[in-house]
Amino acid sequence: MAARFVYDLSEGSAEMRSLLGGKGANVAEMLRLGVSVPDGFTVTTEACVATMRDGAWPDGLWDEILRHLAALEERTSRRLGEGDRPLLVSVRSGAVHSMPGMMDTVLNLGMSEAAAAALAAESGDERFAWDSYRRFVQMFGEVVEGVPGDVYEDALRRKKADRGVRADSDLAADDLRGLGAEFRRLTREHGGELPEDPREQLRRAIDAVFRSWSTPRATVYRRAHGIADDLGTAVNVMQMVFGNLGDDCATGVCFTRNPSTGVREAFGEFLVNAQGEDVVSGVRTPRPLAELEAVLPDAHRQLLDTMALLEAHYRDLQDIEFTIERGRLYLLQTRTGKRTAPASLRVARDLVAEGTITREEAVARVDPHALDQLLHPAIDPQERSEPLTRGLNASPGAAVGRIVLDADTAEQRRKAGERVVLVRHETTPDDIHGVIAAEGILTAHGGMTSHAAVVARGMGKPCVAGAESVRIDLASRTVEIGGRSFRVGDEITLDGSTGEVFAGALVLVPPQANEDLDQILAWADESRRLGVRANADTPADAARARSFGAEGIGLCRTEHMFMAEDRLAHVRAMILASSDSERAAALTALAPMQQADFAGILQAMDGHEVTIRLLDPPLHEFLPDLTEQAVETERLREAGGPAHAAAARLLGRIRRLHEANPMLGTRGSRVGLLHPDIYAMQVRAIARAARDERGAGRDPRPAIMLPLIAWASELERLRALVVEVLAEEGAAEFGIPIGTMVELPRAALCADQIALHADFFSFGTNDLTQTALGISRDDAEGKFLAAYIEDGVLQDNPFATIDVDGVGALVRTGCERGRAVNAGLGLGVCGEHGGDPASIAFFHGVGVDYVSCSPFRVPAARLAAAQAALGGGFRDR
Amino acid sequence: MAARFVYDLSEGSAEMRSLLGGKGANVAEMLRLGVSVPDGFTVTTEACVATMRDGAWPDGLWDEILRHLAALEERTSRRLGEGDRPLLVSVRSGAVHSMPGMMDTVLNLGMSEAAAAALAAESGDERFAWDSYRRFVQMFGEVVEGVPGDVYEDALRRKKADRGVRADSDLAADDLRGLGAEFRRLTREHGGELPEDPREQLRRAIDAVFRSWSTPRATVYRRAHGIADDLGTAVNVMQMVFGNLGDDCATGVCFTRNPSTGVREAFGEFLVNAQGEDVVSGVRTPRPLAELEAVLPDAHRQLLDTMALLEAHYRDLQDIEFTIERGRLYLLQTRTGKRTAPASLRVARDLVAEGTITREEAVARVDPHALDQLLHPAIDPQERSEPLTRGLNASPGAAVGRIVLDADTAEQRRKAGERVVLVRHETTPDDIHGVIAAEGILTAHGGMTSHAAVVARGMGKPCVAGAESVRIDLASRTVEIGGRSFRVGDEITLDGSTGEVFAGALVLVPPQANEDLDQILAWADESRRLGVRANADTPADAARARSFGAEGIGLCRTEHMFMAEDRLAHVRAMILASSDSERAAALTALAPMQQADFAGILQAMDGHEVTIRLLDPPLHEFLPDLTEQAVETERLREAGGPAHAAAARLLGRIRRLHEANPMLGTRGSRVGLLHPDIYAMQVRAIARAARDERGAGRDPRPAIMLPLIAWASELERLRALVVEVLAEEGAAEFGIPIGTMVELPRAALCADQIALHADFFSFGTNDLTQTALGISRDDAEGKFLAAYIEDGVLQDNPFATIDVDGVGALVRTGCERGRAVNAGLGLGVCGEHGGDPASIAFFHGVGVDYVSCSPFRVPAARLAAAQAALGGGFRDR
């Protein structure tokens, strides 16, 4: 039997999502629920996959489409593009995972001059008919034939100028008819062709949708959202319904709850006498949904009922597209609505309260990545000045960055390490890489459901949309905001929660408490097995980590303490000491400072474990940069004298300590073995801080971690040193655990040897990734790694999400071999992967005890750990 | 039953070596053979190990020793240190593996003034008795009580000055008696004590020998020779026999064949009227063994017979110590003789010819490490000038280096990358680290069996010994050689094969053919399974590799071709090109040069595979150094103008390409994926070179290797590129294999994915070691790694001998997983470990097909591969 590639809507259901795509499956489901939807059929994702694979349509596909088309014609008593009552259809992509605006759509397909004339007669609206015609010619030209959109827009602009009108809607039917003819001519001029045969139009449009799966912008979007490249898209062919047949027509987008706040209220926007694309493109600014009641009360009531039905059915917030044709409501699409992080929490919590879902379901419903946006800083209230302008508060959070006016520049500057704000008239799917690169987005046009707003919310990036006082001059690379002129590179601040835009870089403050978050996380904590700790180096960070629910500190780096201004002179004196006594003096000066550092952190984490890593970087990191010192010495050469001599001497010391590959050099425990006095000083400071804390009646729980161990013999010796110093300080009975980072492949492979000398392992997956993959993060992320991800050599950045096959295999081996010889061995992860949900799911699976991440990621980690325990983690549906 | 720790000689045999040590087992074996040896007993290695472990002697050991001593007293009818005929004994260490001169010995034990007087009466030689007494006091003081030797030597020197005599032997009995008393006083003054009770002397002496196992010099020696630290030493207590009782006495060392050449001839040295230490210490220059016939003909004949007996029994060259006491021959020791590499080959080959051993035994008898010395360069005959002086040709081969006068300086300068020659009056075991560090050794005193000569031969280092015109002035750090003055740091050249010393650095030439080597290697080739290839980048290297028996090239690096002077400008133009056309032009200029390179190598390796690795280093390696260019730019800043502008521009480009950790940066296949035009050019050059070679009727066999693969997707894409270019060049049917280096942990762990796209793997164990262990070889070897080995954190340098537990585990995993999915996958090793015998044994075990190493190491690799196949590799016996 030949494979089947086409399904009528009446044959589908929500369960058939992977075959019919999200849109097709949900429209079919709505039909099953008795909701009014346009009639049509769906070409499956399998047809697209087969076409991509073979470079040609599967055998029989076209015949199957023709059969379903004939049946549609039969049901609607119309013929595609023919006769007095021509059938017009929309051809829309519909992937398994929602990719809003990423792929192509052709509306009004079946159009021709004859069909337009028939439509004019049937509808009694010549202007509508010829407007539909010219829209179709343009869409077909752009989407199917690849003619640049400007070609048509320029002609439209000329026509409006000719006629002395401003809005498209002011053009008369004849103007539009002329434009249609002009557009066809332009299509041909630009190498395109608009077939007269409506079936040929359909064939080409379906093929174009298949191809749109592989456009760069769609590929970039999939990368950013972790969607596999080989899923393909379905194609939905549905009878056109028209929101632009007059004032009893409308089209709009609505949500069953407010997607920005999560409040249970019908929320949306509509335009009277418009096609759907007018709403999402941001060309006209739409009206709030509530106003629909006054305009079309029956349709409004029917819509509210349908929204309630759909939310109850899907048990989640729905994002719905609708069209009202001459008073009759049609639903074009429903899907689980994207929402802000606060909204996702509010909705999940409310749905539990309403008895719709369980606590566990609520926990599984919240995307841990989305919590990042809750934790985005806001503008310090004391800093809040007069805004330059105010737009729509399209995606919450505050952002500071340098103005860029195009996506490529955004990306370049971002790679160069700058924070940027992308300022655009309106964004299009082609800007996706710029949106990814930017801290925030500011657009001059478009509403809450415009492309910029939808995409920014999805990414948790602040966005201010439709700020109409923003005027961009690309030629001079300047932008006027609220009457004030800025140049590319000037700093501005956005508040996506209020829609305000400010000049300069305002001070941001940490996010505020969120009771919904607290509730969801409390539920998450009931489910998870993994502990969640934070990486923190200061009492302030430790306190913040506690406030986010960190159950301890998994990584307290001591080198940052060495870098502090009041320490660095002593640290350098220690490194450059020419005698043992000089060296000892420098260490003696550092000791009380270290002790105070540790005391502060132990106090902030009273009763919780604080894993302190002894000094890790190579000593030369505390000295001036080699190249800078060499240049400085050359600069002083002419003048000579003691300044030059001192510079030259320092240069000599730096040269001797310089390393070609410091990542693989004399660092970590290697420094500790070469200079045991440094580690002894640190251990002494820890012991004394713990003793003082105990004396003050508190419960300090330091643990001592030795970094960069490759051989058991290293750990054996350093452990002996630590034990000896602890004993000297009377801290032997404090029960301070002594463990090691596992951050070299050898350490993981030989974990059974190393675990004999360790109370715990902490997998340093950053360095383990660097060594297992042979990638210096500093060097690669902006260079070949970005290119690898862009070109699809890699799906994910291995520094963001753990490389399961390579680095993950080492973690698994380390856990297994370590526990095999030391059943009580503690196992943690303190690389950045400790805050990444996908990685957390992996760590849960291999049986580590806890993950540790930056304080701001602790809530997301708690949630992800619960999702892992509940099986499978969060999945965008 | 209590453990037994003491055995009489009559209870032992050669098989009991691990219990009785080499010396004790062999003396017992000689006794079994009817050879005349002094009576005695052996304290086992287990007693030493238990003592080291527990910090105290095992229970019952002392009683057991006393019982065996009593039996010895009974057999000899003497009592230790008592009565008219006092028993005197030697107390000597005797480890399982020979460690000549490394551990301590006490002779004449049992001495006291009373015993000396009795000995004088018994021997009728007062001078002998009191000389033996003062020697004992000195030895006991130094060895057991830790008094510095200078203390005694100074007193001896003062006494000789007092008496106006030059030689020790010119001192009278009374002088020596006085010296004995003086030595006892000095021992007490320096905190030591010489017990009167001879049994207490024995107890302390045995304990001192136990402790001598753990001295720094013994530890260093074990490191250098790969001897485990936990074997311990046995202690041999034997009745003293005296070679210094008069002119019918002698003592000496002999070999059953010439240890320098391997020629079958009795070879050795002796001194009349001397103790054994006088021969090996180099204080008196001994006489050739042949002269013994004239002095003591009976003993000489008896010695020759015994030598023949022992060689026949042990089936190998023996190194023998003997003493003749009043005409009677005693053998004190026999052991397998250390020999030069040429001698080891000659002896092995001759023993096969004589029917004594099999070919396989001959192959197993030769230490592959020793072949290095055969392959040492010699002085270019055309360069040979008048030597400064001539000493003994103590260890063959030529060496060039800067003069150093002490071991510490030798080690320091070596670490700083200099080649040094250690020049000493005579070397002692305390100089061992300097000998290891030096290219060659020059001593002013001592013979062919002096410490310097023995140690240097063992290590295969050139040595000229006993060059009497060498006069060292430590204070002024100068040395006079043949009347000419040199300073520390001046260069000299040694010829250890002739004993000549030359001023300056002479040009050295590669070693000459050696028929014994050819024969042994031919036998080795019959036994081995592993293929042996060479790493070579030029036709000259390839030709040399062929002459050493390389069966192909396992690694042909193309970057060295890029570095050549006539190429670098084009390479830089390619890197700095500001347009595609500039870039293409630079590549076009490079293409014919690459093609010629490949043609030359393919021709030299006609009929054998040449594995060509495409460009590996990061591109910035071809540009000037960042720091240098920054300084240069600063230097030109004042003057300004176009020179400064050009320098600043280049600096900017270098900065953009600069990497913090180039080892982990954009290199290898990452460069190939970012710049496919470079790899395409190289593949094109290979295809064209192969085509031309085929056109000329030869059989070129290139293979193409992609470096630094971490992901299968990288290899998949690059393989497609290579296949495409080969097809374009009409080389598709040449059957050129396409494979990859496995040099990242991930590649080994994911070998099952990568092998799907590879015809072969070549394990790049250098980089695999760097990444698996997190060690940059450039940075670590001279820094912490040297300290690790010195301090015993590590036994071996992991870049010299493969780290079996870590890197080895990855190689094993890579082999297993690769072959699991691709049964025909070729497996090779091209890191430096490919030339290391211990590593080769490992590679044999995991089933790789071939190893590839530098051309000079090919013979050693062939031998080691055979030994691995014969089971167990070479073991020093």
Short mmCIF file of C-alpha atoms in Angstrom, two decimals, chain B residues 67 118 120 319 342 377 559 663 739 758 871:
data_model
loop_
_atom_site.label_atom_id
_atom_site.label_comp_id
_atom_site.label_asym_id
_atom_site.label_seq_id
_atom_site.Cartn_x
_atom_site.Cartn_y
_atom_site.Cartn_z
CA ARG B 67 71.34 -17.62 64.99
CA ALA B 118 94.56 -9.84 66.70
CA ALA B 120 97.82 -8.00 62.82
CA ASP B 319 79.90 -9.01 35.23
CA PRO B 342 76.44 -2.50 20.08
CA PRO B 377 75.16 10.88 15.76
CA GLU B 559 52.35 22.66 8.48
CA MET B 663 46.05 24.21 21.85
CA GLY B 739 40.67 8.86 8.15
CA ALA B 758 36.57 6.97 8.70
CA GLY B 871 55.22 -11.64 25.66
#
